[in-house]
Amino acid sequence: MTIPVRCIAVAGVAAERLVPILHDAEEDDERIRSALRDPSCQAYAALDGDEPVGAAVVRWDDREPSEILYIAVAAGRRGTGLGRRIIAAILEELPGHGRELLVGTANCALDNIAFYQKCGFRMHSVKRDFFDYIQPPLREHGIIMRDMIVFGYDTGDASEQPVKRV
Ligand SMILES: CC(C)(COP(=O)(O)OP(=O)(O)OC[C@H]1O[C@@H](n2cnc3c(N)ncnc32)[C@H](O)[C@@H]1OP(=O)(O)O)[C@@H](O)C(=O)NCCC(=O)NCCS
């Protein structure tokens, strides 16, 4: 039986409970907390009962493209469709803010590159040498982390696949 998961907007103390989950998307917990406190950012939680099992932080912008800053699903719950459902919940709110939603990931994060495309995002741009500040450089899948691949979801792009929220 599928456990029902609610994706809801959260703030304050409830948002602090998301830090351990979001840690897998951003190692610096203070950066996460600062985003959670930022009034232009909105946190989202996937809850199994009261337990957060997935989370995201979005910076909504009504003039520029909005951006998913962080998204993560609890390690034991990955691969069960939760990430897709969080993305779908965020996309439901996109028309209220504009038409374009961006998200960045590392060139070596092949899992995330697959995930975002499965969720209807397309490649938008590359921020070359974005990760140069990490020394010594990290590697994933044997690839040096160098560039940020920016993915975009554009509601005005007729070729976007609709993302079903199940
Ligand atoms: C990225 C992340 C949020 C995905 O969440 P998830 O719940 O595991 O993803 P889902 O189960 O909803 O998968 C959605 C789709 O992406 C695909 N997908 C997910 N991970 C994948 C992988 N490693 N390789 C290929 N496809 C993948 C799934 O197969 C699924 O496609 P389908 O519906 O056509 O079968 C999760 O892996 C995570 O928390 N990672 C660690 C934190 C992180 O790196 N965050 C992103 C920072 S940029």
PDB file of C-alpha atoms and ligand atoms in Angstrom:
ATOM      1  CA  MET A   1       0.000   0.000   0.000  1.00  0.00           C
ATOM      2  CA  THR A   2       1.297   3.458  -0.854  1.00  0.00           C
ATOM      3  CA  ILE A   3       1.799   5.656   2.206  1.00  0.00           C
ATOM      4  CA  PRO A   4       0.050   8.973   1.580  1.00  0.00           C
ATOM      5  CA  VAL A   5       2.458  11.871   1.505  1.00  0.00           C
ATOM      6  CA  ARG A   6       1.376  15.464   1.791  1.00  0.00           C
ATOM      7  CA  CYS A   7       3.387  18.222   0.221  1.00  0.00           C
ATOM      8  CA  ILE A   8       2.753  21.355   2.209  1.00  0.00           C
ATOM      9  CA  ALA A   9       4.373  24.727   2.572  1.00  0.00           C
ATOM     10  CA  VAL A  10       6.071  25.077   5.969  1.00  0.00           C
ATOM     11  CA  ALA A  11       7.763  27.832   7.950  1.00  0.00           C
ATOM     12  CA  GLY A  12       9.395  28.461  11.350  1.00  0.00           C
ATOM     13  CA  VAL A  13       9.999  25.528  13.701  1.00  0.00           C
ATOM     14  CA  ALA A  14       8.557  23.066  11.187  1.00  0.00           C
ATOM     15  CA  ALA A  15      11.068  24.267   8.594  1.00  0.00           C
ATOM     16  CA  GLU A  16      13.967  23.581  11.013  1.00  0.00           C
ATOM     17  CA  ARG A  17      12.962  19.894  11.006  1.00  0.00           C
ATOM     18  CA  LEU A  18      13.780  19.815   7.305  1.00  0.00           C
ATOM     19  CA  VAL A  19      17.470  20.691   7.780  1.00  0.00           C
ATOM     20  CA  PRO A  20      18.655  17.069   8.309  1.00  0.00           C
ATOM     21  CA  ILE A  21      16.911  15.960   5.112  1.00  0.00           C
ATOM     22  CA  LEU A  22      18.127  18.933   3.072  1.00  0.00           C
ATOM     23  CA  HIS A  23      21.671  18.268   4.313  1.00  0.00           C
ATOM     24  CA  ASP A  24      22.034  15.728   1.473  1.00  0.00           C
ATOM     25  CA  ALA A  25      21.496  18.553  -1.027  1.00  0.00           C
ATOM     26  CA  GLU A  26      23.664  21.153   0.776  1.00  0.00           C
ATOM     27  CA  GLU A  27      26.357  20.202   3.276  1.00  0.00           C
ATOM     28  CA  ASP A  28      26.389  23.625   4.954  1.00  0.00           C
ATOM     29  CA  ASP A  29      23.422  23.585   7.343  1.00  0.00           C
ATOM     30  CA  GLU A  30      23.792  27.321   7.977  1.00  0.00           C
ATOM     31  CA  ARG A  31      23.212  28.034   4.287  1.00  0.00           C
ATOM     32  CA  ILE A  32      20.057  25.917   4.490  1.00  0.00           C
ATOM     33  CA  ARG A  33      18.874  27.766   7.614  1.00  0.00           C
ATOM     34  CA  SER A  34      19.568  31.096   6.002  1.00  0.00           C
ATOM     35  CA  ALA A  35      17.460  30.097   2.975  1.00  0.00           C
ATOM     36  CA  LEU A  36      14.688  28.861   5.287  1.00  0.00           C
ATOM     37  CA  ARG A  37      14.689  32.270   7.042  1.00  0.00           C
ATOM     38  CA  ASP A  38      14.789  34.246   3.792  1.00  0.00           C
ATOM     39  CA  PRO A  39      11.335  35.798   3.241  1.00  0.00           C
ATOM     40  CA  SER A  40      11.661  35.328  -0.524  1.00  0.00           C
ATOM     41  CA  CYS A  41      12.074  31.563  -0.017  1.00  0.00           C
ATOM     42  CA  GLN A  42       9.407  28.979   0.620  1.00  0.00           C
ATOM     43  CA  ALA A  43      10.022  25.561   2.153  1.00  0.00           C
ATOM     44  CA  TYR A  44       8.064  22.474   1.165  1.00  0.00           C
ATOM     45  CA  ALA A  45       7.786  19.231   3.075  1.00  0.00           C
ATOM     46  CA  ALA A  46       6.627  15.786   2.106  1.00  0.00           C
ATOM     47  CA  LEU A  47       5.172  14.342   5.285  1.00  0.00           C
ATOM     48  CA  ASP A  48       4.453  10.746   6.159  1.00  0.00           C
ATOM     49  CA  GLY A  49       2.107  11.454   9.034  1.00  0.00           C
ATOM     50  CA  ASP A  50       4.087  14.062  10.949  1.00  0.00           C
ATOM     51  CA  GLU A  51       7.467  12.801   9.812  1.00  0.00           C
ATOM     52  CA  PRO A  52       9.239  14.807   7.115  1.00  0.00           C
ATOM     53  CA  VAL A  53      10.491  12.383   4.447  1.00  0.00           C
ATOM     54  CA  GLY A  54      11.309  14.903   1.742  1.00  0.00           C
ATOM     55  CA  ALA A  55      11.821  18.629   1.410  1.00  0.00           C
ATOM     56  CA  ALA A  56      12.571  21.480  -0.929  1.00  0.00           C
ATOM     57  CA  VAL A  57      13.299  25.195  -0.720  1.00  0.00           C
ATOM     58  CA  VAL A  58      12.224  27.457  -3.573  1.00  0.00           C
ATOM     59  CA  ARG A  59      13.106  31.102  -4.117  1.00  0.00           C
ATOM     60  CA  TRP A  60      10.050  32.528  -5.794  1.00  0.00           C
ATOM     61  CA  ASP A  61      10.530  35.608  -7.946  1.00  0.00           C
ATOM     62  CA  ASP A  62       7.730  37.277  -9.862  1.00  0.00           C
ATOM     63  CA  ARG A  63      10.069  39.145 -12.253  1.00  0.00           C
ATOM     64  CA  GLU A  64      13.015  36.792 -12.793  1.00  0.00           C
ATOM     65  CA  PRO A  65      12.897  32.992 -13.126  1.00  0.00           C
ATOM     66  CA  SER A  66      12.241  31.315  -9.784  1.00  0.00           C
ATOM     67  CA  GLU A  67      14.686  28.713  -8.514  1.00  0.00           C
ATOM     68  CA  ILE A  68      14.686  25.467  -6.573  1.00  0.00           C
ATOM     69  CA  LEU A  69      17.564  26.021  -4.150  1.00  0.00           C
ATOM     70  CA  TYR A  70      17.474  22.606  -2.480  1.00  0.00           C
ATOM     71  CA  ILE A  71      15.512  19.399  -2.845  1.00  0.00           C
ATOM     72  CA  ALA A  72      16.110  16.080  -1.115  1.00  0.00           C
ATOM     73  CA  VAL A  73      14.290  12.922  -0.112  1.00  0.00           C
ATOM     74  CA  ALA A  74      15.231  10.890   2.980  1.00  0.00           C
ATOM     75  CA  ALA A  75      17.760   8.259   1.920  1.00  0.00           C
ATOM     76  CA  GLY A  76      15.543   5.286   2.703  1.00  0.00           C
ATOM     77  CA  ARG A  77      12.635   6.740   0.710  1.00  0.00           C
ATOM     78  CA  ARG A  78      14.403   7.524  -2.546  1.00  0.00           C
ATOM     79  CA  GLY A  79      13.286   5.925  -5.764  1.00  0.00           C
ATOM     80  CA  THR A  80       9.653   5.720  -4.664  1.00  0.00           C
ATOM     81  CA  GLY A  81       8.326   8.766  -6.520  1.00  0.00           C
ATOM     82  CA  LEU A  82       8.562  11.255  -3.656  1.00  0.00           C
ATOM     83  CA  GLY A  83      10.997  13.576  -5.423  1.00  0.00           C
ATOM     84  CA  ARG A  84       8.709  13.713  -8.448  1.00  0.00           C
ATOM     85  CA  ARG A  85       5.735  14.522  -6.208  1.00  0.00           C
ATOM     86  CA  ILE A  86       7.591  17.365  -4.507  1.00  0.00           C
ATOM     87  CA  ILE A  87       8.508  18.773  -7.928  1.00  0.00           C
ATOM     88  CA  ALA A  88       4.869  18.452  -9.012  1.00  0.00           C
ATOM     89  CA  ALA A  89       3.707  20.343  -5.906  1.00  0.00           C
ATOM     90  CA  ILE A  90       6.178  23.141  -6.673  1.00  0.00           C
ATOM     91  CA  LEU A  91       5.174  23.272 -10.338  1.00  0.00           C
ATOM     92  CA  GLU A  92       1.543  23.662  -9.324  1.00  0.00           C
ATOM     93  CA  GLU A  93       2.532  27.018  -7.802  1.00  0.00           C
ATOM     94  CA  LEU A  94       4.698  28.171 -10.693  1.00  0.00           C
ATOM     95  CA  PRO A  95       1.930  29.920 -12.694  1.00  0.00           C
ATOM     96  CA  GLY A  96       1.368  32.235  -9.720  1.00  0.00           C
ATOM     97  CA  HIS A  97       4.918  33.555 -10.042  1.00  0.00           C
ATOM     98  CA  GLY A  98       5.885  33.458 -13.684  1.00  0.00           C
ATOM     99  CA  ARG A  99       6.630  30.825 -16.265  1.00  0.00           C
ATOM    100  CA  GLU A 100      10.171  29.647 -15.633  1.00  0.00           C
ATOM    101  CA  LEU A 101      11.641  27.559 -12.805  1.00  0.00           C
ATOM    102  CA  LEU A 102      15.372  26.833 -12.671  1.00  0.00           C
ATOM    103  CA  VAL A 103      17.435  24.340 -10.699  1.00  0.00           C
ATOM    104  CA  GLY A 104      21.172  23.752 -10.743  1.00  0.00           C
ATOM    105  CA  THR A 105      23.171  20.593 -10.241  1.00  0.00           C
ATOM    106  CA  ALA A 106      26.769  19.535 -10.708  1.00  0.00           C
ATOM    107  CA  ASN A 107      28.081  18.193 -14.016  1.00  0.00           C
ATOM    108  CA  CYS A 108      29.033  14.937 -12.258  1.00  0.00           C
ATOM    109  CA  ALA A 109      25.666  14.432 -10.492  1.00  0.00           C
ATOM    110  CA  LEU A 110      24.423  11.990 -13.106  1.00  0.00           C
ATOM    111  CA  ASP A 111      21.568  10.811 -10.849  1.00  0.00           C
ATOM    112  CA  ASN A 112      20.207  14.340 -10.497  1.00  0.00           C
ATOM    113  CA  ILE A 113      20.690  15.039 -14.211  1.00  0.00           C
ATOM    114  CA  ALA A 114      18.456  12.021 -14.935  1.00  0.00           C
ATOM    115  CA  PHE A 115      15.946  12.961 -12.223  1.00  0.00           C
ATOM    116  CA  TYR A 116      15.320  16.535 -13.395  1.00  0.00           C
ATOM    117  CA  GLN A 117      14.854  15.453 -17.006  1.00  0.00           C
ATOM    118  CA  LYS A 118      12.447  12.711 -15.919  1.00  0.00           C
ATOM    119  CA  CYS A 119      10.513  15.454 -14.126  1.00  0.00           C
ATOM    120  CA  GLY A 120      10.145  17.519 -17.314  1.00  0.00           C
ATOM    121  CA  PHE A 121      13.092  19.928 -16.978  1.00  0.00           C
ATOM    122  CA  ARG A 122      15.335  20.699 -19.931  1.00  0.00           C
ATOM    123  CA  MET A 123      18.917  21.885 -20.031  1.00  0.00           C
ATOM    124  CA  HIS A 124      18.997  25.656 -19.743  1.00  0.00           C
ATOM    125  CA  SER A 125      22.616  26.771 -19.360  1.00  0.00           C
ATOM    126  CA  VAL A 126      26.019  25.887 -17.956  1.00  0.00           C
ATOM    127  CA  LYS A 127      27.884  27.873 -15.302  1.00  0.00           C
ATOM    128  CA  ARG A 128      31.406  26.829 -16.179  1.00  0.00           C
ATOM    129  CA  ASP A 129      33.927  26.467 -13.335  1.00  0.00           C
ATOM    130  CA  PHE A 130      31.178  27.169 -10.790  1.00  0.00           C
ATOM    131  CA  PHE A 131      32.628  24.596  -8.359  1.00  0.00           C
ATOM    132  CA  ASP A 132      36.245  25.806  -8.600  1.00  0.00           C
ATOM    133  CA  TYR A 133      35.974  27.076  -5.041  1.00  0.00           C
ATOM    134  CA  ILE A 134      35.885  23.477  -3.740  1.00  0.00           C
ATOM    135  CA  GLN A 135      39.498  22.445  -3.200  1.00  0.00           C
ATOM    136  CA  PRO A 136      40.547  19.739  -3.565  1.00  0.00           C
ATOM    137  CA  PRO A 137      37.836  19.090  -6.164  1.00  0.00           C
ATOM    138  CA  LEU A 138      35.186  16.453  -5.472  1.00  0.00           C
ATOM    139  CA  ARG A 139      34.447  13.574  -7.817  1.00  0.00           C
ATOM    140  CA  GLU A 140      31.284  11.623  -8.449  1.00  0.00           C
ATOM    141  CA  HIS A 141      31.038   8.699 -10.851  1.00  0.00           C
ATOM    142  CA  GLY A 142      34.754   9.297 -11.460  1.00  0.00           C
ATOM    143  CA  ILE A 143      33.993  12.755 -12.904  1.00  0.00           C
ATOM    144  CA  ILE A 144      35.489  15.949 -11.453  1.00  0.00           C
ATOM    145  CA  MET A 145      32.887  18.377 -10.124  1.00  0.00           C
ATOM    146  CA  ARG A 146      33.474  21.517 -12.194  1.00  0.00           C
ATOM    147  CA  ASP A 147      30.456  23.065 -13.851  1.00  0.00           C
ATOM    148  CA  MET A 148      26.898  23.719 -12.769  1.00  0.00           C
ATOM    149  CA  ILE A 149      24.267  22.442 -15.181  1.00  0.00           C
ATOM    150  CA  VAL A 150      21.190  24.632 -14.904  1.00  0.00           C
ATOM    151  CA  PHE A 151      17.896  22.965 -15.768  1.00  0.00           C
ATOM    152  CA  GLY A 152      14.757  24.907 -16.561  1.00  0.00           C
ATOM    153  CA  TYR A 153      11.045  24.163 -16.594  1.00  0.00           C
ATOM    154  CA  ASP A 154       9.165  26.650 -18.755  1.00  0.00           C
ATOM    155  CA  THR A 155       5.355  26.580 -18.729  1.00  0.00           C
ATOM    156  CA  GLY A 156       5.435  28.396 -22.072  1.00  0.00           C
ATOM    157  CA  ASP A 157       7.368  25.566 -23.704  1.00  0.00           C
ATOM    158  CA  ALA A 158       4.794  23.383 -25.427  1.00  0.00           C
ATOM    159  CA  SER A 159       7.210  20.457 -25.468  1.00  0.00           C
ATOM    160  CA  GLU A 160       7.372  20.233 -21.663  1.00  0.00           C
ATOM    161  CA  GLN A 161       5.967  16.971 -20.385  1.00  0.00           C
ATOM    162  CA  PRO A 162       3.209  17.437 -17.860  1.00  0.00           C
ATOM    163  CA  VAL A 163       4.283  16.168 -14.441  1.00  0.00           C
ATOM    164  CA  LYS A 164       1.620  14.025 -12.897  1.00  0.00           C
ATOM    165  CA  ARG A 165       1.054  14.310  -9.175  1.00  0.00           C
ATOM    166  CA  VAL A 166       0.036  10.878  -7.991  1.00  0.00           C
TER     167      VAL A 166
HETATM  168  C1  LIG B   1      17.344  13.725  -6.370  1.00  0.00           C
HETATM  169  C2  LIG B   1      16.259  13.165  -5.440  1.00  0.00           C
HETATM  170  C3  LIG B   1      15.536  14.314  -4.755  1.00  0.00           C
HETATM  171  C4  LIG B   1      15.256  12.350  -6.285  1.00  0.00           C
HETATM  172  O1  LIG B   1      14.186  11.948  -5.435  1.00  0.00           O
HETATM  173  P1  LIG B   1      13.520  10.495  -5.573  1.00  0.00           P
HETATM  174  O2  LIG B   1      12.363  10.451  -4.673  1.00  0.00           O
HETATM  175  O3  LIG B   1      14.557   9.454  -5.379  1.00  0.00           O
HETATM  176  O4  LIG B   1      13.054  10.478  -7.103  1.00  0.00           O
HETATM  177  P2  LIG B   1      11.754   9.764  -7.684  1.00  0.00           P
HETATM  178  O5  LIG B   1      11.639   8.399  -7.081  1.00  0.00           O
HETATM  179  O6  LIG B   1      10.577  10.667  -7.541  1.00  0.00           O
HETATM  180  O7  LIG B   1      12.142   9.620  -9.215  1.00  0.00           O
HETATM  181  C5  LIG B   1      11.531  10.403 -10.237  1.00  0.00           C
HETATM  182  C6  LIG B   1      12.054   9.933 -11.560  1.00  0.00           C
HETATM  183  O8  LIG B   1      13.472  10.168 -11.630  1.00  0.00           O
HETATM  184  C7  LIG B   1      14.139   8.951 -11.892  1.00  0.00           C
HETATM  185  N1  LIG B   1      15.366   8.893 -11.122  1.00  0.00           N
HETATM  186  C8  LIG B   1      15.537   9.204  -9.811  1.00  0.00           C
HETATM  187  N2  LIG B   1      16.812   8.956  -9.462  1.00  0.00           N
HETATM  188  C9  LIG B   1      17.415   8.460 -10.579  1.00  0.00           C
HETATM  189  C10 LIG B   1      18.726   7.982 -10.872  1.00  0.00           C
HETATM  190  N3  LIG B   1      19.653   7.934  -9.915  1.00  0.00           N
HETATM  191  N4  LIG B   1      19.007   7.554 -12.107  1.00  0.00           N
HETATM  192  C11 LIG B   1      18.078   7.548 -13.075  1.00  0.00           C
HETATM  193  N5  LIG B   1      16.802   7.977 -12.868  1.00  0.00           N
HETATM  194  C12 LIG B   1      16.498   8.423 -11.642  1.00  0.00           C
HETATM  195  C13 LIG B   1      13.206   7.859 -11.410  1.00  0.00           C
HETATM  196  O9  LIG B   1      13.448   6.640 -12.106  1.00  0.00           O
HETATM  197  C14 LIG B   1      11.861   8.444 -11.738  1.00  0.00           C
HETATM  198  O10 LIG B   1      11.561   8.245 -13.113  1.00  0.00           O
HETATM  199  P3  LIG B   1      10.261   7.393 -13.530  1.00  0.00           P
HETATM  200  O11 LIG B   1       9.114   8.011 -12.754  1.00  0.00           O
HETATM  201  O12 LIG B   1      10.162   7.607 -14.989  1.00  0.00           O
HETATM  202  O13 LIG B   1      10.548   6.016 -13.113  1.00  0.00           O
HETATM  203  C15 LIG B   1      16.880  12.183  -4.380  1.00  0.00           C
HETATM  204  O14 LIG B   1      17.631  11.196  -5.055  1.00  0.00           O
HETATM  205  C16 LIG B   1      17.772  12.855  -3.359  1.00  0.00           C
HETATM  206  O15 LIG B   1      17.300  13.287  -2.307  1.00  0.00           O
HETATM  207  N6  LIG B   1      19.097  12.924  -3.612  1.00  0.00           N
HETATM  208  C17 LIG B   1      20.043  13.497  -2.636  1.00  0.00           C
HETATM  209  C18 LIG B   1      19.932  14.990  -2.542  1.00  0.00           C
HETATM  210  C19 LIG B   1      20.264  15.659  -3.861  1.00  0.00           C
HETATM  211  O16 LIG B   1      21.221  15.330  -4.534  1.00  0.00           O
HETATM  212  N7  LIG B   1      19.424  16.645  -4.223  1.00  0.00           N
HETATM  213  C20 LIG B   1      19.549  17.375  -5.472  1.00  0.00           C
HETATM  214  C21 LIG B   1      20.542  18.447  -5.356  1.00  0.00           C
HETATM  215  S1  LIG B   1      20.735  19.277  -6.925  1.00  0.00           S
END
